[in-house]
Every structure is written in structure tokens, then in C-alpha cells.
Short mmCIF file of C-alpha atoms in Angstrom, two decimals:
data_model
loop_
_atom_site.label_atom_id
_atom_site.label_comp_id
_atom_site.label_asym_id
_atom_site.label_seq_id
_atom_site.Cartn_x
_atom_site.Cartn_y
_atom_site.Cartn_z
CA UNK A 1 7.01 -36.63 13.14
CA UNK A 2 4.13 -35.08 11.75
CA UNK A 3 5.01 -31.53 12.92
CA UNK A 4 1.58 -29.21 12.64
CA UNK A 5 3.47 -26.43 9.66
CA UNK A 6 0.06 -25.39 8.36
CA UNK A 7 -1.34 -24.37 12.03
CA UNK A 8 1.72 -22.31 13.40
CA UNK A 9 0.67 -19.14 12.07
CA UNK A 10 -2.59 -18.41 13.26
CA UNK A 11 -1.42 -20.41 16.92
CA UNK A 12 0.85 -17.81 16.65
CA UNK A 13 -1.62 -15.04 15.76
CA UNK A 14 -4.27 -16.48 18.43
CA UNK A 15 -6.48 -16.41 15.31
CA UNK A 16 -6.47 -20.72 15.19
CA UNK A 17 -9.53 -22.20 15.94
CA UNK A 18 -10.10 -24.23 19.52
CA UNK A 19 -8.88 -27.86 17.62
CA UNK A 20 -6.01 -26.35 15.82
CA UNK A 21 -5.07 -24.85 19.05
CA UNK A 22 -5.92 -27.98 21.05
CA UNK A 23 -3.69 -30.10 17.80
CA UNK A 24 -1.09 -27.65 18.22
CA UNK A 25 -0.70 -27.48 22.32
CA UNK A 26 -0.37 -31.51 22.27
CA UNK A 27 1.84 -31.52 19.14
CA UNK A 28 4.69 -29.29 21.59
CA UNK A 29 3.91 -30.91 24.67
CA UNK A 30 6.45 -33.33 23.15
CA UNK A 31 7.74 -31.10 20.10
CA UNK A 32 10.77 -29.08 21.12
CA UNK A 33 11.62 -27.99 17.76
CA UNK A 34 7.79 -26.25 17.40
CA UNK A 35 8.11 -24.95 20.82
CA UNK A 36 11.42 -23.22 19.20
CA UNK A 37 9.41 -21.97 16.21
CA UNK A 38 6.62 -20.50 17.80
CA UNK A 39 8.98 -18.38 19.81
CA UNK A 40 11.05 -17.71 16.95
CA UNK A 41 7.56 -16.57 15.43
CA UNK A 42 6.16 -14.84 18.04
CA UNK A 43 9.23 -12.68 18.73
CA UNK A 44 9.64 -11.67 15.07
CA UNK A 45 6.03 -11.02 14.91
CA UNK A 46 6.45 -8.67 18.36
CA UNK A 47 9.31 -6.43 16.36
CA UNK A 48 7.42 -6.10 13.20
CA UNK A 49 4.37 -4.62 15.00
CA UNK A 50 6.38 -2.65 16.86
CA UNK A 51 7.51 -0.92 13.33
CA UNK A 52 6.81 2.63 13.52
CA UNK A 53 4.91 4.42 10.60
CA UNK A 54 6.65 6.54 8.75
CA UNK A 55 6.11 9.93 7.13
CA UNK A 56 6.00 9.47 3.48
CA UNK A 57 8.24 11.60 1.19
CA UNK A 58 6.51 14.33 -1.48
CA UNK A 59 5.28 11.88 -4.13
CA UNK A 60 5.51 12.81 -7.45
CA UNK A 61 3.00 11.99 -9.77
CA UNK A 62 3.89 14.64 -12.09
CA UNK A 63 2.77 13.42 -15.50
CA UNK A 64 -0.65 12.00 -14.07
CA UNK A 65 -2.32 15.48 -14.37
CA UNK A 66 -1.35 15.80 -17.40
CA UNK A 67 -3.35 15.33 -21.13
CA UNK A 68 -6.79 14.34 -19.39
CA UNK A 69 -9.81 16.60 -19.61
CA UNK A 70 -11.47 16.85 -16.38
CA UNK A 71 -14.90 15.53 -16.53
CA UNK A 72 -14.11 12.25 -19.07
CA UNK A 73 -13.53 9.16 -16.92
CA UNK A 74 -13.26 7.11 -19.92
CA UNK A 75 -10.15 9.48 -21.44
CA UNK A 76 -8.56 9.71 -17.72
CA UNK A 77 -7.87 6.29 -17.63
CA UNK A 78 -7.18 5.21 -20.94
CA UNK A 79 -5.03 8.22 -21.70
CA UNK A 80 -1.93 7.57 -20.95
CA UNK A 81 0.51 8.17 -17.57
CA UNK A 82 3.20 8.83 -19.86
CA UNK A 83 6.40 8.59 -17.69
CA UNK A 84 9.08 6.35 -19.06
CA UNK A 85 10.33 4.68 -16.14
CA UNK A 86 6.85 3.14 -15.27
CA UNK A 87 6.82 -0.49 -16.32
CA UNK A 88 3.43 -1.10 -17.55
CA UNK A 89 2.10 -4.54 -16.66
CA UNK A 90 2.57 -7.42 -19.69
CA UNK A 91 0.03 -6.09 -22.49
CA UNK A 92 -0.82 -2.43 -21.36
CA UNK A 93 -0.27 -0.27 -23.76
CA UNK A 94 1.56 2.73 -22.83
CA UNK A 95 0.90 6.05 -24.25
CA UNK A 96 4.62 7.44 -25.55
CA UNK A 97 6.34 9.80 -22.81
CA UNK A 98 6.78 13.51 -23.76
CA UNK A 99 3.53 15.33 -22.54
CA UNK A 100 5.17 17.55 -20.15
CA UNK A 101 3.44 19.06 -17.48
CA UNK A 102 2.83 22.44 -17.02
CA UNK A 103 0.95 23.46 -20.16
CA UNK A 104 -2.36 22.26 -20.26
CA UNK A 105 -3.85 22.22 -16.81
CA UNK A 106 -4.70 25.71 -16.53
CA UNK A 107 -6.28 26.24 -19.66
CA UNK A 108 -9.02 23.30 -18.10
CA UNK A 109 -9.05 25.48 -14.54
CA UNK A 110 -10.20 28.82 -14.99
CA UNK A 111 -10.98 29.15 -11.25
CA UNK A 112 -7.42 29.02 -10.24
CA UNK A 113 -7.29 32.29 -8.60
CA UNK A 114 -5.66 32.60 -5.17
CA UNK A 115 -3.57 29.32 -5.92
CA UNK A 116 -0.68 29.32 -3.66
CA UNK A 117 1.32 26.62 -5.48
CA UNK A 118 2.66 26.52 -8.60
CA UNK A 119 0.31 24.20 -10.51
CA UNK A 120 3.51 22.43 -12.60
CA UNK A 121 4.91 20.60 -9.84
CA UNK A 122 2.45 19.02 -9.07
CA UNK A 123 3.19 17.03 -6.08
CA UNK A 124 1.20 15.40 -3.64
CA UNK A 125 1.79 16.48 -0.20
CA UNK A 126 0.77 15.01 2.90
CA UNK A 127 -0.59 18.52 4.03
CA UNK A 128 -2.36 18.85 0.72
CA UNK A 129 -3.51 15.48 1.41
CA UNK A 130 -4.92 16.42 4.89
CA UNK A 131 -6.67 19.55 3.21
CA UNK A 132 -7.99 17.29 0.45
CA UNK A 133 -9.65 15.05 3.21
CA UNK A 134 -10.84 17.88 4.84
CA UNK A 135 -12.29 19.55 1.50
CA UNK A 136 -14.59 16.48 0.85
CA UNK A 137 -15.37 16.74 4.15
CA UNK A 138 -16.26 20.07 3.12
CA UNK A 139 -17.99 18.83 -0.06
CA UNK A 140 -19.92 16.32 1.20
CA UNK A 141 -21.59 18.61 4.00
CA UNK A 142 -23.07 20.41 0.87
CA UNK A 143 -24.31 17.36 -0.24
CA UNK A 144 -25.66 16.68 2.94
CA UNK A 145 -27.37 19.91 3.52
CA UNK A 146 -28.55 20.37 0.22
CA UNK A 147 -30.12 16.52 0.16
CA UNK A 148 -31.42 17.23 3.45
CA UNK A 149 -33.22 20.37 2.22
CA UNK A 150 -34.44 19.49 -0.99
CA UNK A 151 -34.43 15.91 -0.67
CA UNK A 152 -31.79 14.98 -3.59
CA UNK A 153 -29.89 12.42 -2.21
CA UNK A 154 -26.41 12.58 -4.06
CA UNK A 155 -26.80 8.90 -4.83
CA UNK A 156 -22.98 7.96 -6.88
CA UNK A 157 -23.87 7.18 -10.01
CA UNK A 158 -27.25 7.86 -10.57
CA UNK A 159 -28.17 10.05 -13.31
CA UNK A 160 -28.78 12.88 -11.34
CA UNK A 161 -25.74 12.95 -9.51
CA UNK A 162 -23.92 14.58 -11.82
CA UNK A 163 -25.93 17.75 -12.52
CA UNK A 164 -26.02 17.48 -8.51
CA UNK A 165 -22.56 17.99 -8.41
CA UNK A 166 -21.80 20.38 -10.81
CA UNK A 167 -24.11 22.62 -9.04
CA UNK A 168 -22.68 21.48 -5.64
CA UNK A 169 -19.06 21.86 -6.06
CA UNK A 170 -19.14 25.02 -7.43
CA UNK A 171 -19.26 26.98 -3.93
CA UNK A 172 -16.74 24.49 -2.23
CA UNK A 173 -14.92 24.47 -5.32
CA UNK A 174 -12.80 28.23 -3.93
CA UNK A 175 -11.77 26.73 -0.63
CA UNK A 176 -11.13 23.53 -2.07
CA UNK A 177 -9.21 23.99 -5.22
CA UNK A 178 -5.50 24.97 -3.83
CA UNK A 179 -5.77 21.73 -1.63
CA UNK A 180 -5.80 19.41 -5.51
CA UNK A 181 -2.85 21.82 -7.24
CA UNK A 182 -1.19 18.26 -8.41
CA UNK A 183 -4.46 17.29 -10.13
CA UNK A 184 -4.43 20.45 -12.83
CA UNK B 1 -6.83 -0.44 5.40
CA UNK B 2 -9.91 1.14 5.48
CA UNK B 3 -12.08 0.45 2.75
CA UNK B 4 -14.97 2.66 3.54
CA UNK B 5 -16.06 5.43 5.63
CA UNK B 6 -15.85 5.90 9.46
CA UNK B 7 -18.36 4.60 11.10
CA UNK B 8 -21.36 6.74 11.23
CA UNK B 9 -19.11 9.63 9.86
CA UNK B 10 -19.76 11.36 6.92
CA UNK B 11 -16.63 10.02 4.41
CA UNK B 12 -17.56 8.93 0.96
CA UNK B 13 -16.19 4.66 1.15
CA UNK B 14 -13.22 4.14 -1.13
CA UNK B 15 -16.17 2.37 -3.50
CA UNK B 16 -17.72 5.79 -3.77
CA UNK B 17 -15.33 7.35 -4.60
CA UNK B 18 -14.15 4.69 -6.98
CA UNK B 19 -17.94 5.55 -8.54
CA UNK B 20 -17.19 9.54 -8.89
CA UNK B 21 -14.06 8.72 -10.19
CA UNK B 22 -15.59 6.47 -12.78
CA UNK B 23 -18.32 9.09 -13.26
CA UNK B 24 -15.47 11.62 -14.20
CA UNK B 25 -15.11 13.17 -10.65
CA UNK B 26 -11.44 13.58 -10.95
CA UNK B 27 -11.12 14.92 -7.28
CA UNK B 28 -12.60 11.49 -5.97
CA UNK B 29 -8.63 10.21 -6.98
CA UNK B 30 -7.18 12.84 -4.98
CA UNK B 31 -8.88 12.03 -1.98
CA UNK B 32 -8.31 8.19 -2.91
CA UNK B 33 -4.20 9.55 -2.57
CA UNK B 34 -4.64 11.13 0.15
CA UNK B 35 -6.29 8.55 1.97
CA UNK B 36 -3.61 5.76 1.24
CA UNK B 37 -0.87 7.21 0.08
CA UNK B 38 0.77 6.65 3.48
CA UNK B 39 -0.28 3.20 3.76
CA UNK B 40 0.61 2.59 0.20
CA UNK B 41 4.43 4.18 1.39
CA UNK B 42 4.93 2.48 4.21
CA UNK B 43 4.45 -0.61 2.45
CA UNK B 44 6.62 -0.23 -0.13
CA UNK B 45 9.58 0.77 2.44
CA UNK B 46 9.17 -2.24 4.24
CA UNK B 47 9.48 -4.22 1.30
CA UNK B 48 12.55 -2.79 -0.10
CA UNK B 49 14.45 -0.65 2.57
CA UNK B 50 15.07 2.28 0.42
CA UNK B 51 13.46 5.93 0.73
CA UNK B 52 14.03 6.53 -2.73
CA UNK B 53 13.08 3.12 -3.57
CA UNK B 54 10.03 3.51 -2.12
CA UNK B 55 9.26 6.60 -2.97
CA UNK B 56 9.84 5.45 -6.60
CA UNK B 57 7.57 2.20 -5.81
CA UNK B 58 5.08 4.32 -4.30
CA UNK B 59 4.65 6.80 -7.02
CA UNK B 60 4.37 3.75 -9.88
CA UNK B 61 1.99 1.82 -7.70
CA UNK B 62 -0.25 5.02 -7.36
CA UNK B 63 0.12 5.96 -11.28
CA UNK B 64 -0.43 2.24 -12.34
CA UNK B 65 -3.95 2.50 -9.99
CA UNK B 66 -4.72 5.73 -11.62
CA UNK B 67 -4.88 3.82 -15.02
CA UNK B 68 -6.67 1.05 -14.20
CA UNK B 69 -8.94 2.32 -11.94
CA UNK B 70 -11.14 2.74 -14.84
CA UNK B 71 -11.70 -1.12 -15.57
CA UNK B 72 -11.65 -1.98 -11.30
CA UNK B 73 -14.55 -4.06 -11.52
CA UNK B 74 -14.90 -3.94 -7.40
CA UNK B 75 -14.20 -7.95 -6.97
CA UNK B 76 -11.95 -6.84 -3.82
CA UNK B 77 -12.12 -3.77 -1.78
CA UNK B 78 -10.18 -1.07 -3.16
CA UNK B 79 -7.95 -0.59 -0.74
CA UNK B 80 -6.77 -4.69 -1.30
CA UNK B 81 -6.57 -4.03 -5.22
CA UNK B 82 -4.04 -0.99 -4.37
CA UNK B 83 -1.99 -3.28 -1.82
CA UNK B 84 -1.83 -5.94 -5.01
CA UNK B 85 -0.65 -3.05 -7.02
CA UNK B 86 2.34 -1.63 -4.96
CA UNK B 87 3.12 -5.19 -4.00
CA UNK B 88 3.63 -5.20 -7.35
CA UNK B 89 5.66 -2.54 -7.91
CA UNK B 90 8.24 -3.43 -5.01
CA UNK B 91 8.72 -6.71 -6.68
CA UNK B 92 9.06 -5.17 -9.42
CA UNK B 93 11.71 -3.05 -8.02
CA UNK B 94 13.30 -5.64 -6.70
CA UNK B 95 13.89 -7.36 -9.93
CA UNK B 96 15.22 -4.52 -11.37
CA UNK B 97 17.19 -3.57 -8.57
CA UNK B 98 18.04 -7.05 -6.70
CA UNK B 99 19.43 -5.72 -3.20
CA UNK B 100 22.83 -6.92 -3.13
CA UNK B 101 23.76 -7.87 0.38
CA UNK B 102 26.19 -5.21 1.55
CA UNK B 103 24.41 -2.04 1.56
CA UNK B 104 21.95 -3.91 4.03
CA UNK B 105 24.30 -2.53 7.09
CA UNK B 106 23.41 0.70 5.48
CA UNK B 107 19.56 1.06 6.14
CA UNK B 108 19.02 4.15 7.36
CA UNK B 109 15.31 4.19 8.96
CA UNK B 110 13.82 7.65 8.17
CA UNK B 111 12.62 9.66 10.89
CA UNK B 112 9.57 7.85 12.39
CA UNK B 113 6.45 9.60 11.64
CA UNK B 114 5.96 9.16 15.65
CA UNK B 115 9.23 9.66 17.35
CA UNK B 116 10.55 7.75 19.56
CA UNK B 117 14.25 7.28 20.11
CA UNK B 118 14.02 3.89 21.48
CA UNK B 119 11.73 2.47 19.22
CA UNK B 120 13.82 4.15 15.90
CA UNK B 121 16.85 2.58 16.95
CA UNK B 122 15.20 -0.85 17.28
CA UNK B 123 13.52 -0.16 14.01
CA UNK B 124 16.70 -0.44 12.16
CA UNK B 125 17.74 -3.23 12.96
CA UNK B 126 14.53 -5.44 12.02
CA UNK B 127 14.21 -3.53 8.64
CA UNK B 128 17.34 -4.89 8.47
CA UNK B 129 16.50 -8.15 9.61
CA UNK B 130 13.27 -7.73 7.47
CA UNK B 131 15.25 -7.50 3.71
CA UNK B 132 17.40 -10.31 4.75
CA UNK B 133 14.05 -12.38 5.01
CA UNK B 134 13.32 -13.57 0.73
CA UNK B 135 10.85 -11.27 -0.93
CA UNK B 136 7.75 -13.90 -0.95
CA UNK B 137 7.89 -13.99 3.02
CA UNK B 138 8.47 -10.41 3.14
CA UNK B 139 5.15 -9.80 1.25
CA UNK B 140 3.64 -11.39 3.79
CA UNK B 141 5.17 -9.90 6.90
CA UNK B 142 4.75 -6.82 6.03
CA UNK B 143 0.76 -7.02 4.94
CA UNK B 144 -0.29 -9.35 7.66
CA UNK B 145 2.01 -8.07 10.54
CA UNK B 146 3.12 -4.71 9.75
CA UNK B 147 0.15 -3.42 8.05
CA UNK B 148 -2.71 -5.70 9.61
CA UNK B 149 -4.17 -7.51 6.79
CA UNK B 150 -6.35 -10.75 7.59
CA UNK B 151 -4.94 -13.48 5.68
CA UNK B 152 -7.52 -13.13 3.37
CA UNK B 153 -6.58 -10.26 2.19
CA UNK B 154 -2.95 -10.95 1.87
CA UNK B 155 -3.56 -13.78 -0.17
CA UNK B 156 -5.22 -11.56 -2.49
CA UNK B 157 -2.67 -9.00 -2.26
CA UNK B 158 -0.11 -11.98 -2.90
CA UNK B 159 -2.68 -13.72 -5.35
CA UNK B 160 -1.60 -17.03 -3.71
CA UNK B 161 -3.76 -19.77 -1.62
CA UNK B 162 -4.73 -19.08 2.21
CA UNK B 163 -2.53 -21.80 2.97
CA UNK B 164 0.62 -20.45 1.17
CA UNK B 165 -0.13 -16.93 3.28
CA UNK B 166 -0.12 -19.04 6.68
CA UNK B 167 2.84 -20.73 5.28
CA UNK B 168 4.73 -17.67 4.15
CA UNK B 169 4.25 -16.22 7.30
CA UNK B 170 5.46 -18.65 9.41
CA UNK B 171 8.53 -19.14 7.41
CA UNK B 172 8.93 -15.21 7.06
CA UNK B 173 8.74 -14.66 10.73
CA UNK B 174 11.59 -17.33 11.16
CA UNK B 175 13.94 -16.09 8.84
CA UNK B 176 13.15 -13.18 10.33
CA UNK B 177 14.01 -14.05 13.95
CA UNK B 178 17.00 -15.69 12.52
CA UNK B 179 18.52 -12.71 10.94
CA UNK B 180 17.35 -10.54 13.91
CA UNK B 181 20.25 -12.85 15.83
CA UNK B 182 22.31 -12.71 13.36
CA UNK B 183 21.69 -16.20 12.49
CA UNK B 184 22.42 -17.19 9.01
CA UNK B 185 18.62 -18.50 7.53
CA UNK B 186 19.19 -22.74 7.31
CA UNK B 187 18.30 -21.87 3.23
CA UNK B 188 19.56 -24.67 0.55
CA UNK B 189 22.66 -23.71 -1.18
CA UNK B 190 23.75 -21.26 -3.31
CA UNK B 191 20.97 -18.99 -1.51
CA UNK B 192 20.59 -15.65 -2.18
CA UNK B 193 18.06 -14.57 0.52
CA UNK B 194 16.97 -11.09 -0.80
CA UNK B 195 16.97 -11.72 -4.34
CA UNK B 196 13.69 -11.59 -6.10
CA UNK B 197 12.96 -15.12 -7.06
CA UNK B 198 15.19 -16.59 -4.16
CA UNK B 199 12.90 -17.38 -1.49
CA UNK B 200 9.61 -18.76 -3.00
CA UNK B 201 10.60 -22.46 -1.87
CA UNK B 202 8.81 -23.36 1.56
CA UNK B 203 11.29 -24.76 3.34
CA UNK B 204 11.22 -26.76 6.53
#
């Protein structure tokens, strides 16, 4: 019997199209063991949506903010992540481990006053995440306002933008700069 | 995942961001984090059933982004790319920490981010069920039915055919029934469900 494998997922899903639904409703008219699957299927597709999500843990990406100047895409991501235990995929070179955190960032961040975490730990937190969203929030308002006013769209990437931002950021960057402590 | 901005809302897309972050905007990787960090956690817990695991998974998945993210040439949505990478990640977690079978009745599901008793206490029992389903099905469970990828983007995520997606899935969600009963999966011998490599034969 030529049982229809291929089709019983997206039967399953409701995402087949009418003839592979059609192929598939004949095909178990007579086809107990598909009838089984596609049970089987849907039931263990009904538990895994019911999955709740979960809170994530503190992440630590410790050494990330460390050894990278601020405004040099081209050093942030070619300078290294240097944490031993990462396994770097076949051919990346990895940067030797030892750059410890703590040192460097705040010589980069003068405007670090009124900080209320400790800028070695540098851990993500989901509030700090929530705060980050809401400071580009904050961020991009500016933009808005100011490209509404003055009519320079904050277009990513075009020359402009930069200078644009720089000017931009630097009354959101108070509010804004306890909410990216992990960053340095 | 979302890969841009709400509708009609004012959030820079994850490819803007990717831009800022190109053009030096070091805060555009921030809010990258913070906008799929969770997603990026969650996945790696349902792919290896640890908090510390995942945690660990988590962390190298968003580290190894931060490198590349440099070179992300924008073929696939951002938020795709970063699924690839902690997909990654678990397996490679996996290989260097196989599961071995009998701390499975020891999955302790963490406090659900929304609580609800009845819903925890099923939980455990298919994350359970879900690491006795082999690795190469899991993938695909838990992008496509957990975490609501199309099959497109699993398959990218998975870097396998459409038709090995539909395929995984099928046979994921029936080894995962099976262990939900407590049914032993109908694998060849010598099977070692949860080990890395074990389960990439389609079996029918």
C-alpha cells in the first residue's frame, strides 16, 4: 500500500492543499494504520502547543562587551567573544580567552553617571531587556520628531544617518544608558 | 518570530537594526537581545531539557550571532538566521553532552512564565516525552509546533529540504505520542533515541 507519508503533516496541520487533503481522506477511508497516525500526530501536536513559555534565566554574555570600541562595526565583530567554552563553528578563528571584563568599558562610557548596576556583570536581564525595548522606543520618537521637523529622515545606512544619530542619541542617551549596563 | 516591526508601530525591523548594528550602532544588538532572547531560550530548553543547558545554549547561540552578525548578508530574515544558530548550539550541546536516558524522569519544568498549575504539570511530562523523541525530529517539533515556524522556515533553520521538515515532523510527532504513552518508539535496534546522531533515519 502506497500509504500518503509525505502529506500527513500538513493534513495534520490543515495547511495541505484541497488534493492532498482529498488524496489523504480516500487514502484512510480504507487505511487504518494512517487513521492511527494522524491521531497519534494530532495529539502530540495538541501537547506541544499547549507548552507554556517560559521565563528565561539571567543570560550571561559577559565577555561580549568586552575589547570592542563602540562605534567600529567592523572591530565588534571580528574581535573576538573570547570565552573558552564557546565552540566556534569549523574555521572561525577564535580570538584567545583572557580579556576579562570589567576594565575597559568605562573608560569608552564617560556618561555613566547614575548607573544603578555594576557595569562588570554584565548580564542581560529580562527587565533590562524590557527597558531596552522601551528606550528605542524612546530613541526612535526623537528620530521621529526630529525627521518630522526638519525633514531628515533617519534613513539606516545612509550617510547621514550617522551624524543624525550622534546628535540624536545624545538626549535619550541619560534615560537610556542604565537599561544597556551589559553592553559597556 | 517577528522579523520586523509591529504593524504600523514605530519599532526599528530586526533588518534595521541589523543595519545600525553594521553601521556601528552597538545598542541596535541590545535591542536585537532583548527582542529574542526569550524566543531564542525557550528554544533551546525544548531541545535539551536542561535550565542550565539552555541557559548555556542560549548564551553561545547569542555570542556566536554577535560575531557573525557582521558578515549576515540578509538571505533569511534575521530572526530565522538566529533560530539556525541556537539550533546549532543545542545540537551542539547535545553532542557534547548526549542525554543519557535516566535523568529524563528528572526534568524539572521551570516555573512557567504564565502559571498555570494544570498546564505545568502536563508540561512535564511531554518535555519528557519531547527528549525521548531523536534530536532531528525534535528540531522540528519544537520550531514548527512549539515555536510556530512555517515549514519554510524550519527547513532553513534545519538547512534540510521542505520535504524532510514535513517528514521530520510527522515522525517527531509520533515518537512523540509514543513516548507520551509510554510506548517504546518501534526504532531499529541498538537505538539510542536521544542521542545526537540517533534519530536522523526516517523510519516508517
Amino acid at each position: 500500500m502506497n500509504h500518503p507519508e509525505d502529506l500527513l503533516a500538513a493534513f495534520v496541520d490543515g495547511t495541505a492543499t484541497l488534493q492532498e487533503r482529498a488524496a489523504v481522506e480516500a487514502h484512510v477511508t480504507f487505511c487504518s494504520a494512517c487513521r492511527r497516525e494522524i491521531e497519534l500526530a494530532r495529539s502530540a501536536r495538541a501537547a506541544l502547543q499547549g507548552l507554556p513559555d517560559l521565563e528565561p534565566p539571567p543570560l550571561d554574555l559577559g565577555s561580549l562587551a568586552a575589547g570592542r570600541p563602540a562605534a567600529s562595526a567592523a572591530t565588534a565583530t571580528s574581535a573576538a567573544v573570547p570565552t573558552g567554552r564557546i565552540a566556534e563553528p569549523p574555521g572561525e578563528p577564535t580570538e584567545p580567552s583572557g580579556v576579562g571584563p570589567g576594565r575597559h568599558a568605562p573608560a569608552r562610557e564617560p556618561a555613566r553617571a547614575g548607573h544603578r548596576r555594576t557595569p562588570a556583570r554584565w548580564q542581560v536581564r529580562v527587565v533590562q531587556g524590557a527597558l531596552a525595548a522601551a528606550a528605542v522606543a524612546v530613541a526612535v520618537g526623537v528620530f521621529a520628531n526630529l525627521g518630522g521637523n526638519s525633514k531628515l529622515a533617519p534613513t539606516t545606512g545612509s550617510p547621514a544617518s550617522g551624524g543624525v544619530r550622534g546628535a540624536i542619541q545624545a538626549p535619550a542617551a541619560a534615560p537610556t544608558r542604565p537599561t544597556h549596563a551589559w553592553t559597556g | 518570530m517577528s522579523t520586523g516591526g509591529r504593524p504600523g508601530g514605530r519599532e526599528p525591523t530586526d533588518a534595521e537594526l541589523v543595519a545600525r548594528f553594521k553601521n556601528g550602532d552597538r545598542s541596535a544588538f541590545d535591542a536585537l537581545v532583548s527582542r529574542h532572547q526569550r524566543r531564542v531560550y525557550n528554544l533551546a530548553y525544548r531541545m535539551l531539557g536542561r535550565v542550565e543547558d539552555a541557559r548555556d545554549a542560549a548564551q553561545e547561540a547569542l555570542l556566536s550571532c554577535y560575531r557573525h552578525l557582521g558578515s549576515f548578508r540578509g538571505d533569511s530574515a534575521f530572526g530565522t538566521w538566529l533560530h539556525r544558530i541556537t539550533v546549532n548550539a543545542c545540537y551542539d550541546s547535545l553532542r557534547r553532552r548526549p542525554p543519557d536516558p535516566s535523568p529524563l524522569s528528572e526534568v524539572v519544568e521551570p516555573a512557567p512564565a504564565r502559571d498555570h498549575a494544570d498546564q505545568a504539570v502536563a508540561a512535564v511530562d511531554v518535555q519528557r516525552a519531547l527528549l525521548a523523541v531523536p534530536p532531528e525530529f525534535r528540531g522540528a517539533l519544537v520550531l514548527h509546533d512549539i515555536q510556530g515556524l512555517p515549514y519554510e522556515d524550519v527547513a532553513e533553520a534545519l538547512d534540510v529540504p521542505l520535504g524532510t521538515v514535513k517528514s521530520r515532523l510527522h515522525h517527531g510527532r509520533l515518537a512523540l505520542a509514543r513516548a507520551l504513552v509510554g510506548e517504546p518508539p518501534p526504532a531499529p535496534p541498538a537505538s539510542k533515541a536521544a542521542t545526537p546522531e540517533g534519530g536522523t533515519q526516517d523510519r516508517r
